[in-house]
Each structure stands twice: as C-alpha cells, then as structure tokens.
Amino acid sequence: MYIPFNKAPIVDTTISYISKALGDRQAGDGIFTAQCSSWMESRFDVSGVLLTTSGSHALDMSAYLCEIQPGDEVIMASYTFSSTANAFAGRGAKIVFVDIRPDTMNIDESLIEEAVTDRTKVIVPMHYAGVSCEMDMITDIAQRHELIVVEDAAQGVMSTYKGRSLGTIGDFGCYSFHETKNYSMGEGGALLIRDPSVIQKAEIIREKGTNRSRFFRGEIDKYSWVDWGSSYLPSEMNAAYLWSQLEVADEINLIRLARWQQYYEALKPLEYNGLIELPHIPEDCVHNAHMFYIKVVNESVQSGLITHLKQMGIAAVFHYVPLHSSEAGRRLGRFHGEDRFTTIESSRLIRLPMFYSLTSQNVQEIVASIYGYFQN
Ligand SMILES: *Cc1c(COP(=O)(O)O)cnc(C)c1O
C-alpha cells in the first residue's frame, strides 16, 4: 500500500484542453486565461481577477500595489508560508508577527490592534486550511487605522466567510493554483482586486510594466513602458489545465468535503478519548476541505505517528516551522506580544493525505493505521 500526501487533480477534459491550448499557439492571455478569470469574477463576485504565474507572485503584486516603502510594518501570523512574508519583506517592510488562535490556527484577531503602530500599513490574514480568519474584526481595525487588507487566500479558493468568498473581502486577495492546492495549474495563482480603479495598474505590473493589455483591447494604438513590472502572466497551457477543473469546481469541492467529513467522523472517538484534537470550523465559515489535520498531544507523538504512518505506506506531514523562529524571520521580522500558541500548536499538528482522487477506501486505511498507532 502507498498513499501519497497529495496528487494534483486531472479531470476528463484536462489533456484535451491542454492540447487545444498548444494548437491555438497563444502564449498567454488567450481564451483559457480569459475563461478562468471571468469565471472567478462572477463566481466569487469581485471586480477583477488576474491569473498569475503563482500565488507567491500574486502576493508580490499586491505588495507593490500597496506601495510598500522601506520601514513600513506589515502584520501577519508567524504560522504561515514564507511567501506571505517575502512579498512585503522584499520591498523593505518589517514583518510584525502576532500569535494564532489554537482553534483554527489563524491569526488571533484580538491581538492585531495592539500591534498597530504609526508605521503599520497592511494586515495580511492568511486563511489556514481554507477556514476564514475573523474578517469582520480585521476589516474594522483596518478601517479605523486606515490600513490595507491583503488576504492570503492561497488555500481558500471556494471557501466563504458570512457568505462572501475568501479573497474578495480585503482590498486584495491572493489565490494559489500550485499542484498541492484544491485546483491546480501545476504552478499558478490569481490576484483578486476589489477596487475597479486599481485593475489597470495591476495589469501593467503583470505585463512587464507596459500597457499592453489596453493595447490588445484596442483602447490605445501602441503600447509602451509605463511603470515597474515583471512577467506575471501564465502560459495558456497552464490556464487550460486550470479551466478543466474550474468547470467542475463544485464536484471537486464536494468530493473533498466528503473525504474530510469521513476522516472527521471516523476519528471522533480518538478525540473523545483525549488522544487527538480535530479541526474546528467556526459558524460563519464554510470551508473547502483544503486540508485535513489532527493535533496530537506533543511533538514526540507527532513524529512517532508520522513515522508509523510512513511505515504503513502513508505520507502524512507536519506543517510550517513558524516564521519568527526561522533564520529569515528573525532577521526580517519581530514577534509582537507573547508566543502562547504559535510554536506549541505547530509542533503537534499532522496533515493527513487529502486530494481529489483520494478514495473513501484510502481514508479507511489511513484511519485504521492511526488507530493501530494508538493501540500500541
Ligand atoms: C501555497 C501557498 C502560497 C504560495 O503559493 P504558490 O502558488 O506556491 O506560490 C502562499 N501562501 C500560502 C498560505 C500557501 O499555502
């Protein structure tokens, strides 16, 4: 038996759409890219969606659009991926880490306001496991202190908070379509923009600093270099791969949710016996089953169980080493307040296999192996 941690989704139309993209001989910003962006604009209800080469690049673009200057401060949780911090640190910002809530592993919204100084410019809520941060409170703090909100919704495609899609609540939202995410382009992502007047500026950054997008729409008769930019637009082949999945996005979501629920029900007795903790989904949140994780009592059980599952042919993994205690984080950021939960909670979390083609039988086998570990 071997059950991998992840397998990128491939659906019936994937190969034929990719061949069509090749045949169309359009490098980027062709039919498939347009279909993906307009589908997301209407499905998630947001003014603009620009497909990008990665979620990290969507974050980089948002940091530029926030006009980050050296010395500005950006608030985020330390329990996140390096890209959340890189985007802002790369423009000279100081990263200010605050603690997480142990129930969702998200930034603790009640600790944000005391970390705000007169240098603070942006708050970056990262929605861990596709479960939303407490956005009402975060938006309220941002409004009162005139801060920008950039949602790192890399894991939150198809999730909602009080009925609104993650990535559309802040000023900017960043999606990832990396192969490990719910919908994959291999490598890819998207930048979601709430204010329509900012879309043109974002298009320029994405097109090497030129106004080529306007030229293609026939709005101007030649294009030129107008701002800083880079090449953040993905190949049509990658967009074709993504489009094949967006067309069946609900089906993929339902299957993932069914596997998630199966894990949850089957592992409940272990939680009842105090051996593990299961994920918590707050009432206002509808999640997308991006991840199924459990928390065990301590770090030694964490590594013991991961090793046991590996011996059984099951790839389970730990997650982030908190950024504030990592080499770059110590240099580029500081932790505001007390680290009550970030370090300890991350040292006892285990992610179990979760992907579209994971079968119900696979979940049964994984659950049985977990029970096997605790019986010894
Ligand atoms: C995956 C991920 C990213 C980066 O996305 P890429 O597409 O791999 O660049 C950023 N932030 C979080 C929280 C992620 O999970």
Coordinates of C-alpha atoms and ligand atoms in Angstrom, one line a residue:
M1 CA 0.0 0.0 0.0
Y2 CA 1.2 3.5 -0.8
I3 CA -1.0 6.6 -0.3
P4 CA 0.8 9.8 -1.3
F5 CA 0.2 13.1 0.6
N6 CA -1.1 14.8 -2.5
K7 CA -1.9 14.2 -6.1
A8 CA -2.8 17.1 -8.4
P9 CA -6.3 16.8 -9.9
I10 CA -6.6 15.6 -13.5
V11 CA -10.2 15.5 -14.9
D12 CA -11.7 14.1 -18.2
T13 CA -11.1 17.3 -20.2
T14 CA -7.6 18.2 -18.9
I15 CA -5.5 16.6 -21.6
S16 CA -7.7 17.7 -24.5
Y17 CA -7.8 21.3 -23.2
I18 CA -4.0 21.5 -22.8
S19 CA -3.6 20.1 -26.4
K20 CA -6.1 22.7 -27.6
A21 CA -4.0 25.5 -26.0
L22 CA -0.9 24.2 -27.7
G23 CA -2.7 24.1 -31.1
D24 CA -4.1 27.6 -30.6
R25 CA -0.5 28.8 -30.5
Q26 CA -1.3 31.6 -28.0
A27 CA 1.4 32.0 -25.4
G28 CA -0.6 33.7 -22.6
D29 CA -3.7 35.7 -22.1
G30 CA -5.7 33.6 -24.6
I31 CA -9.1 32.0 -24.4
F32 CA -8.4 29.8 -21.4
T33 CA -6.9 32.6 -19.3
A34 CA -10.0 34.8 -20.1
Q35 CA -12.4 31.9 -19.2
C36 CA -10.7 31.3 -15.9
S37 CA -10.7 35.0 -14.9
S38 CA -14.2 35.8 -15.9
W39 CA -15.5 32.6 -14.2
M40 CA -13.8 33.6 -11.0
E41 CA -15.0 37.2 -11.3
S42 CA -18.6 36.1 -11.5
R43 CA -18.5 33.1 -9.2
F44 CA -16.7 34.9 -6.4
D45 CA -18.2 38.3 -7.1
V46 CA -15.2 40.6 -7.4
S47 CA -14.3 43.4 -9.8
G48 CA -11.1 42.0 -11.2
V49 CA -9.2 38.7 -11.3
L50 CA -5.8 38.4 -12.9
L51 CA -4.4 35.0 -13.5
T52 CA -0.7 34.9 -12.4
T53 CA 2.3 32.6 -12.5
S54 CA 2.0 31.6 -8.8
G55 CA 0.3 32.5 -5.6
S56 CA 3.6 34.0 -4.4
H57 CA 3.6 36.3 -7.4
A58 CA 0.0 37.4 -6.7
L59 CA 1.3 38.3 -3.2
D60 CA 4.3 40.1 -4.7
M61 CA 2.0 42.1 -7.0
S62 CA -0.2 43.0 -4.1
A63 CA 2.8 44.3 -2.1
Y64 CA 3.7 46.6 -5.0
L65 CA 0.1 47.8 -5.3
C66 CA 0.1 48.6 -1.5
E67 CA 3.1 50.9 -2.3
I68 CA 5.1 49.4 0.5
Q69 CA 8.1 51.6 1.4
P70 CA 11.2 50.5 3.4
G71 CA 10.4 50.7 7.1
D72 CA 6.6 50.1 6.7
E73 CA 5.2 47.4 9.0
V74 CA 3.0 44.5 7.9
I75 CA 1.1 42.4 10.4
M76 CA 0.6 38.7 9.9
A77 CA 0.7 35.4 11.8
S78 CA 4.0 33.6 12.1
Y79 CA 2.3 30.3 11.3
T80 CA 2.3 30.8 7.5
F81 CA 4.2 30.1 4.4
S82 CA 7.4 32.0 3.6
S83 CA 5.7 33.7 0.6
T84 CA 3.2 35.6 2.8
A85 CA 6.2 37.5 4.3
N86 CA 8.5 37.5 1.3
A87 CA 6.2 39.7 -0.8
F88 CA 6.4 42.5 1.8
A89 CA 9.9 41.9 3.1
G90 CA 11.2 42.1 -0.4
R91 CA 10.0 45.8 -0.6
G92 CA 11.7 46.6 2.7
A93 CA 8.8 46.2 5.1
K94 CA 9.3 44.9 8.6
I95 CA 7.2 41.9 9.4
V96 CA 5.3 42.0 12.7
F97 CA 4.1 38.6 13.7
V98 CA 1.3 38.1 16.1
D99 CA 0.1 34.9 17.8
I100 CA -2.5 32.5 16.3
R101 CA -5.8 31.1 17.7
P102 CA -5.3 27.5 18.7
D103 CA -8.8 26.5 17.4
T104 CA -8.3 27.5 13.7
M105 CA -4.5 28.1 13.6
N106 CA -5.4 31.5 12.1
I107 CA -4.1 34.9 13.3
D108 CA -5.7 35.9 16.6
E109 CA -7.8 38.9 15.6
S110 CA -8.0 40.2 19.2
L111 CA -4.2 40.7 19.2
I112 CA -3.9 42.7 16.0
E113 CA -4.8 46.2 17.2
E114 CA -2.2 46.3 19.9
A115 CA 0.5 45.5 17.3
V116 CA -0.5 48.5 15.1
T117 CA 2.0 51.4 15.2
D118 CA 2.2 54.6 13.1
R119 CA 4.3 52.7 10.6
T120 CA 1.8 49.9 10.1
K121 CA 0.5 49.8 6.5
V122 CA -1.0 46.3 5.8
I123 CA -2.7 43.4 7.6
V124 CA -2.3 40.1 5.9
P125 CA -4.8 37.5 7.2
M126 CA -3.9 34.0 5.9
H127 CA -6.9 31.6 5.9
Y128 CA -5.3 28.4 7.2
A129 CA -6.7 25.2 5.7
G130 CA -9.3 27.3 3.8
V131 CA -11.0 28.3 7.0
S132 CA -11.6 32.0 7.2
C133 CA -9.9 34.4 9.7
E134 CA -12.3 36.6 11.6
M135 CA -12.7 39.1 8.8
D136 CA -15.3 41.5 10.4
M137 CA -12.9 42.4 13.2
I138 CA -9.9 42.6 10.9
T139 CA -11.7 44.9 8.4
D140 CA -12.9 47.1 11.2
I141 CA -9.4 47.5 12.6
A142 CA -8.1 48.2 9.1
Q143 CA -10.8 50.9 8.5
R144 CA -10.2 52.7 11.8
H145 CA -6.4 52.8 11.3
E146 CA -6.5 53.3 7.5
L147 CA -4.7 50.1 6.8
I148 CA -4.8 47.9 3.6
V149 CA -6.0 44.3 3.9
V150 CA -4.3 41.7 1.7
E151 CA -5.9 38.2 2.1
D152 CA -3.5 35.3 1.6
A153 CA -6.3 33.1 0.4
A154 CA -3.9 30.6 -1.3
Q155 CA -5.7 27.8 0.5
G156 CA -9.2 29.4 0.4
V157 CA -10.5 29.0 -3.1
M158 CA -14.3 28.2 -2.9
S159 CA -14.4 29.0 0.9
T160 CA -16.6 31.7 2.3
Y161 CA -17.0 33.9 5.4
K162 CA -20.6 35.0 6.1
G163 CA -21.4 34.1 2.6
R164 CA -18.6 36.1 0.9
S165 CA -15.8 34.4 -1.0
L166 CA -12.4 34.4 0.6
G167 CA -10.0 36.6 -1.3
T168 CA -12.8 39.2 -2.1
I169 CA -13.2 40.7 1.4
G170 CA -9.9 42.6 1.7
D171 CA -8.5 45.1 -0.8
F172 CA -6.6 42.3 -2.5
G173 CA -6.9 38.5 -2.4
C174 CA -4.2 36.0 -3.5
Y175 CA -5.1 32.5 -4.7
S176 CA -2.7 29.7 -5.4
F177 CA -3.1 27.0 -8.0
H178 CA 0.0 25.2 -7.1
E179 CA -0.2 21.4 -7.6
T180 CA -0.8 20.9 -3.8
K181 CA -3.9 23.2 -3.8
N182 CA -7.5 22.3 -4.4
Y183 CA -7.3 23.4 -8.1
S184 CA -4.1 23.2 -9.9
M185 CA -2.3 24.8 -12.8
G186 CA 0.9 23.0 -11.9
E187 CA 2.3 26.3 -10.9
G188 CA 0.0 29.3 -10.9
G189 CA -2.2 31.7 -9.0
A190 CA -4.5 34.7 -9.2
L191 CA -4.7 38.2 -7.9
L192 CA -8.3 39.4 -6.9
I193 CA -8.8 43.1 -6.9
R194 CA -11.8 44.7 -5.1
D195 CA -11.4 48.3 -6.3
P196 CA -12.0 48.5 -10.1
S197 CA -9.8 51.6 -10.4
V198 CA -6.7 49.6 -9.4
I199 CA -7.2 46.9 -12.1
Q200 CA -5.4 48.8 -14.8
K201 CA -2.3 49.4 -12.6
A202 CA -2.2 45.6 -11.8
E203 CA -2.5 44.7 -15.4
I204 CA 0.6 46.9 -16.1
I205 CA 2.7 45.2 -13.4
R206 CA 1.7 41.8 -14.8
E207 CA 2.7 42.8 -18.3
K208 CA 6.3 43.8 -17.7
G209 CA 5.4 47.4 -16.8
T210 CA 3.7 48.0 -20.1
N211 CA 0.1 48.9 -21.1
R212 CA -0.1 46.0 -23.5
S213 CA -3.4 44.8 -22.1
R214 CA -5.1 48.0 -23.1
F215 CA -3.5 47.8 -26.5
F216 CA -4.9 44.3 -27.0
R217 CA -8.4 45.6 -26.1
G218 CA -7.9 48.3 -28.7
E219 CA -8.1 51.1 -26.2
I220 CA -4.7 52.6 -27.3
D221 CA -2.9 52.3 -30.6
K222 CA 0.6 51.4 -29.3
Y223 CA 1.9 50.1 -26.0
S224 CA 5.0 51.3 -24.1
W225 CA 6.8 51.0 -20.7
V226 CA 4.7 53.0 -18.1
D227 CA 5.6 51.5 -14.7
W228 CA 7.7 48.9 -12.9
G229 CA 6.6 45.4 -13.7
S230 CA 7.6 41.8 -14.4
S231 CA 6.2 38.9 -16.3
Y232 CA 3.4 37.5 -14.0
L233 CA 1.1 36.1 -16.7
P234 CA 0.9 32.4 -17.0
S235 CA 1.1 30.2 -20.1
E236 CA -2.2 29.3 -21.8
M237 CA -1.3 25.6 -21.3
N238 CA -1.4 26.1 -17.5
A239 CA -4.6 28.1 -17.8
A240 CA -6.2 25.3 -19.9
Y241 CA -5.3 22.8 -17.1
L242 CA -7.0 25.1 -14.6
W243 CA -10.0 25.7 -16.7
S244 CA -10.7 21.9 -16.9
Q245 CA -11.0 21.9 -13.1
L246 CA -12.9 25.1 -12.7
E247 CA -15.6 23.8 -15.0
V248 CA -16.2 21.0 -12.4
A249 CA -15.2 23.1 -9.4
D250 CA -18.3 22.1 -7.4
E251 CA -17.8 18.4 -8.0
I252 CA -14.2 18.6 -6.9
N253 CA -15.2 20.6 -3.8
L254 CA -18.0 18.1 -2.8
I255 CA -15.7 15.1 -3.1
R256 CA -13.0 16.7 -0.9
L257 CA -15.7 17.7 1.6
A258 CA -16.9 14.1 1.7
R259 CA -13.4 12.8 2.4
W260 CA -12.9 15.5 5.1
Q261 CA -16.2 14.5 6.8
Q262 CA -15.3 10.8 6.7
Y263 CA -12.0 11.5 8.4
Y264 CA -13.8 13.7 11.0
E265 CA -16.4 11.1 11.9
A266 CA -14.0 8.2 12.0
L267 CA -11.5 10.0 14.2
K268 CA -14.0 11.4 16.7
P269 CA -13.6 8.6 19.2
L270 CA -9.9 9.4 19.5
E271 CA -10.8 13.0 20.3
Y272 CA -13.3 11.8 22.8
N273 CA -10.5 9.8 24.5
G274 CA -8.2 12.8 24.6
L275 CA -5.7 11.4 22.2
I276 CA -6.1 13.9 19.4
E277 CA -7.8 17.1 18.5
L278 CA -9.9 17.6 15.4
P279 CA -10.1 20.8 13.3
H280 CA -12.7 23.4 14.3
I281 CA -14.8 25.3 11.8
P282 CA -16.4 28.5 13.2
E283 CA -20.1 29.0 12.5
D284 CA -19.6 31.9 10.0
C285 CA -17.2 29.8 7.8
V286 CA -17.8 27.4 5.0
H287 CA -14.6 25.7 4.2
N288 CA -13.3 23.9 1.1
A289 CA -11.6 20.8 2.7
H290 CA -8.2 22.1 1.6
M291 CA -6.6 20.2 4.4
F292 CA -7.4 17.6 7.0
Y293 CA -5.2 17.9 10.0
I294 CA -5.2 16.5 13.5
K295 CA -3.3 17.7 16.6
V296 CA -1.7 15.2 18.9
V297 CA -0.6 15.8 22.5
N298 CA 3.0 16.8 21.8
E299 CA 5.9 16.9 19.4
S300 CA 7.2 13.3 20.2
V301 CA 3.8 11.8 19.4
Q302 CA 3.8 14.0 16.2
S303 CA 7.0 12.5 14.9
G304 CA 6.1 9.0 16.2
L305 CA 2.8 8.9 14.4
I306 CA 4.3 10.4 11.2
T307 CA 6.9 7.6 11.2
H308 CA 4.4 4.9 11.9
L309 CA 2.2 6.1 9.0
K310 CA 5.2 6.2 6.8
Q311 CA 6.0 2.5 7.7
M312 CA 2.4 1.7 6.7
G313 CA 2.9 3.4 3.3
I314 CA 1.0 6.6 4.2
A315 CA 2.6 10.0 3.6
A316 CA 1.5 12.4 6.4
V317 CA 3.4 15.6 7.1
F318 CA 3.9 18.3 9.7
H319 CA 3.4 21.9 8.7
Y320 CA 5.0 25.3 9.0
V321 CA 8.1 25.9 11.1
P322 CA 6.9 29.3 12.5
L323 CA 8.5 32.2 10.5
H324 CA 9.6 34.2 13.6
S325 CA 11.9 31.4 14.7
S326 CA 13.3 30.7 11.3
E327 CA 16.6 32.3 10.0
A328 CA 15.0 34.8 7.7
G329 CA 12.1 35.6 10.1
R330 CA 14.5 36.5 12.9
R331 CA 16.2 39.0 10.6
L332 CA 13.2 40.5 8.8
G333 CA 10.6 40.5 11.5
R334 CA 9.7 40.6 15.1
F335 CA 7.1 38.9 17.2
H336 CA 4.7 41.2 19.0
G337 CA 3.4 40.0 22.3
E338 CA 3.6 36.5 23.7
D339 CA 4.0 33.3 21.6
R340 CA 1.4 31.3 23.5
F341 CA 0.2 29.1 20.7
T342 CA 2.2 29.5 17.5
T343 CA 5.2 27.3 18.4
I344 CA 3.5 24.8 20.6
E345 CA 0.4 24.2 18.3
S346 CA 2.5 23.9 15.2
S347 CA 4.7 21.3 16.9
R348 CA 1.8 18.9 17.4
L349 CA -0.1 19.3 14.1
I350 CA -0.1 16.5 11.4
R351 CA -1.6 16.8 7.9
L352 CA -3.2 13.7 6.5
P353 CA -3.4 12.9 2.8
M354 CA -6.1 14.9 1.1
F355 CA -6.7 15.2 -2.6
Y356 CA -9.4 14.9 -5.2
S357 CA -8.7 11.3 -6.2
L358 CA -8.3 10.1 -2.6
T359 CA -10.8 7.3 -2.2
S360 CA -13.1 6.5 0.7
Q361 CA -11.2 3.2 1.0
N362 CA -7.9 5.1 1.3
V363 CA -9.4 7.2 4.1
Q364 CA -10.5 4.0 5.9
E365 CA -7.0 2.6 5.6
I366 CA -5.4 5.8 6.9
V367 CA -7.8 5.9 9.9
A368 CA -7.1 2.2 10.7
S369 CA -3.4 2.9 10.7
I370 CA -3.9 5.9 13.1
Y371 CA -6.0 3.6 15.5
G372 CA -3.2 1.0 15.1
Y373 CA -0.6 3.5 16.4
F374 CA -2.7 4.5 19.4
Q375 CA -3.5 0.9 20.4
N376 CA 0.2 0.1 20.8
Ligands
LIG1 C1 0.7 27.7 -1.4 C2 0.7 28.9 -0.6 C3 1.3 30.1 -1.1 C4 2.2 30.2 -2.3 O1 1.5 29.8 -3.5 P1 2.4 29.3 -4.8 O2 1.4 29.2 -5.8 O3 3.0 28.0 -4.4 O4 3.4 30.4 -5.0 C5 1.3 31.3 -0.3 N1 0.7 31.3 0.9 C6 0.1 30.2 1.4 C7 -0.6 30.2 2.7 C8 0.1 29.0 0.7 O5 -0.4 27.9 1.2

